[in-house]
Amino acid sequence: MRTKMMLGLLVMVTFAGIASAQDAAAGKALFASTCAVCHGADASANTTMGKTLKIPNFHTPEVQKQSDAELTAIITKGKGKVMPAFEGKLTREQMSQLVAYIREVGKQQ
Ligand code: HEC
């Protein structure tokens, strides 16, 4: 009985892991086509535009310390004068894929 429960839990955790890896992959493709012009191909904003606009590097703790909800809110509503609001342009699912990708980026120092 116990073993069965543990096994069930293990399967669930494994599937959740696969789902988030898929999300991050979809988010990466979306990021490349929609966000990389400003944020740079590797999300470090290490580009002329990134430096001029003072775009935060997604590899840093300053970005990573924000919650998924906070990051989603910025993507939805935009930030400052330059970061566009993607409300109505991207679906909720696409936004959560982008957040999954931002978390992947955070793991690569
Ligand atoms: C036109 C250029 C531009 C595009 C396109 C753009 N961004 Fe941004 N983004 C910015 C700028 C500039 C900032 C910094 C805003 C500020 O702090 O005032 C920013 C900030 C952010 C932040 C907040 C970082 C932080 O810690 O403050 C997130 C998250 C973000 N962008 C995600 C995205 C995603 C995801 C996309 C694509 C769907 C995207 N951005 C597309 C320019 C852009």
CSV table of C-alpha atoms and ligand atoms in Angstrom, one decimal, residues 30-31 33-39 49-50 53-58 60 62-64 66 70-72 74-75 78-84 86 90 95 98-99 101-102, ligand 1:
chain,number,residue,atom,x,y,z
A,30,LEU,CA,9.3,32.0,-28.0
A,31,PHE,CA,12.0,34.1,-26.3
A,33,SER,CA,11.5,35.1,-31.7
A,34,THR,CA,9.8,37.7,-29.4
A,35,CYS,CA,12.2,38.9,-26.6
A,36,ALA,CA,15.8,38.3,-27.8
A,37,VAL,CA,15.9,41.5,-29.9
A,38,CYS,CA,16.1,43.4,-26.6
A,39,HIS,CA,17.1,40.8,-24.1
A,49,MET,CA,20.6,47.7,-27.0
A,50,GLY,CA,20.7,45.9,-23.6
A,53,LEU,CA,18.4,50.4,-22.2
A,54,LYS,CA,19.9,49.0,-18.9
A,55,ILE,CA,18.0,45.7,-19.4
A,56,PRO,CA,18.5,43.3,-16.5
A,57,ASN,CA,20.5,40.1,-17.0
A,58,PHE,CA,18.2,37.1,-16.4
A,60,THR,CA,21.4,37.3,-12.0
A,62,GLU,CA,18.1,40.2,-8.9
A,63,VAL,CA,15.9,38.8,-11.6
A,64,GLN,CA,15.7,35.3,-10.2
A,66,GLN,CA,11.3,37.6,-8.1
A,70,GLU,CA,5.9,38.9,-10.4
A,71,LEU,CA,7.7,37.9,-13.6
A,72,THR,CA,4.4,37.1,-15.3
A,74,ILE,CA,5.9,42.3,-15.8
A,75,ILE,CA,5.5,40.3,-19.1
A,78,GLY,CA,5.3,45.7,-19.3
A,79,LYS,CA,7.8,47.7,-17.3
A,80,GLY,CA,9.2,51.2,-17.6
A,81,LYS,CA,9.0,53.0,-21.0
A,82,VAL,CA,10.5,50.2,-23.1
A,83,MET,CA,9.5,46.8,-21.9
A,84,PRO,CA,6.3,46.1,-23.8
A,86,PHE,CA,2.3,41.3,-23.9
A,90,LEU,CA,0.7,36.0,-25.7
A,95,MET,CA,3.8,33.4,-20.5
A,98,LEU,CA,8.6,32.1,-20.8
A,99,VAL,CA,8.8,32.1,-17.0
A,101,TYR,CA,12.6,29.5,-19.6
A,102,ILE,CA,13.7,32.4,-17.4
B,1,HEC,C1,11.6,46.5,-27.0
B,1,HEC,C2,12.5,45.8,-26.1
B,1,HEC,C3,12.0,44.7,-25.3
B,1,HEC,C4,11.3,43.5,-25.7
B,1,HEC,C5,10.9,43.1,-27.1
B,1,HEC,C6,11.1,42.7,-24.5
B,1,HEC,N1,11.7,43.4,-23.4
B,1,HEC,FE1,11.6,42.7,-21.4
B,1,HEC,N2,12.5,44.4,-20.8
B,1,HEC,C7,12.9,45.4,-21.6
B,1,HEC,C8,13.5,46.5,-20.8
B,1,HEC,C9,14.1,47.8,-21.3
B,1,HEC,C10,13.4,46.1,-19.5
B,1,HEC,C11,13.8,46.8,-18.2
B,1,HEC,C12,12.6,47.6,-17.8
B,1,HEC,C13,12.8,48.5,-16.5
B,1,HEC,O1,13.4,48.0,-15.6
B,1,HEC,O2,12.5,49.7,-16.6
B,1,HEC,C14,12.8,44.7,-19.5
B,1,HEC,C15,12.5,44.0,-18.4
B,1,HEC,C16,11.9,42.7,-18.4
B,1,HEC,C17,11.7,41.9,-17.2
B,1,HEC,C18,11.9,42.4,-15.8
B,1,HEC,C19,13.3,42.1,-15.3
B,1,HEC,C20,13.5,42.6,-13.9
B,1,HEC,O3,14.0,41.9,-13.1
B,1,HEC,O4,13.1,43.8,-13.7
B,1,HEC,C21,11.2,40.7,-17.7
B,1,HEC,C22,10.8,39.5,-16.8
B,1,HEC,C23,11.1,40.8,-19.1
B,1,HEC,N3,11.6,42.0,-19.5
B,1,HEC,C24,10.7,39.8,-19.9
B,1,HEC,C25,10.5,39.9,-21.3
B,1,HEC,C26,9.9,38.8,-22.1
B,1,HEC,C27,9.6,37.5,-21.6
B,1,HEC,C28,9.9,39.3,-23.4
B,1,HEC,C29,9.3,38.7,-24.6
B,1,HEC,C30,7.9,38.1,-24.5
B,1,HEC,C31,10.4,40.7,-23.4
B,1,HEC,N4,10.8,41.0,-22.1
B,1,HEC,C32,10.5,41.5,-24.5
B,1,HEC,C33,12.8,45.5,-23.0
B,1,HEC,C34,12.2,44.5,-23.8
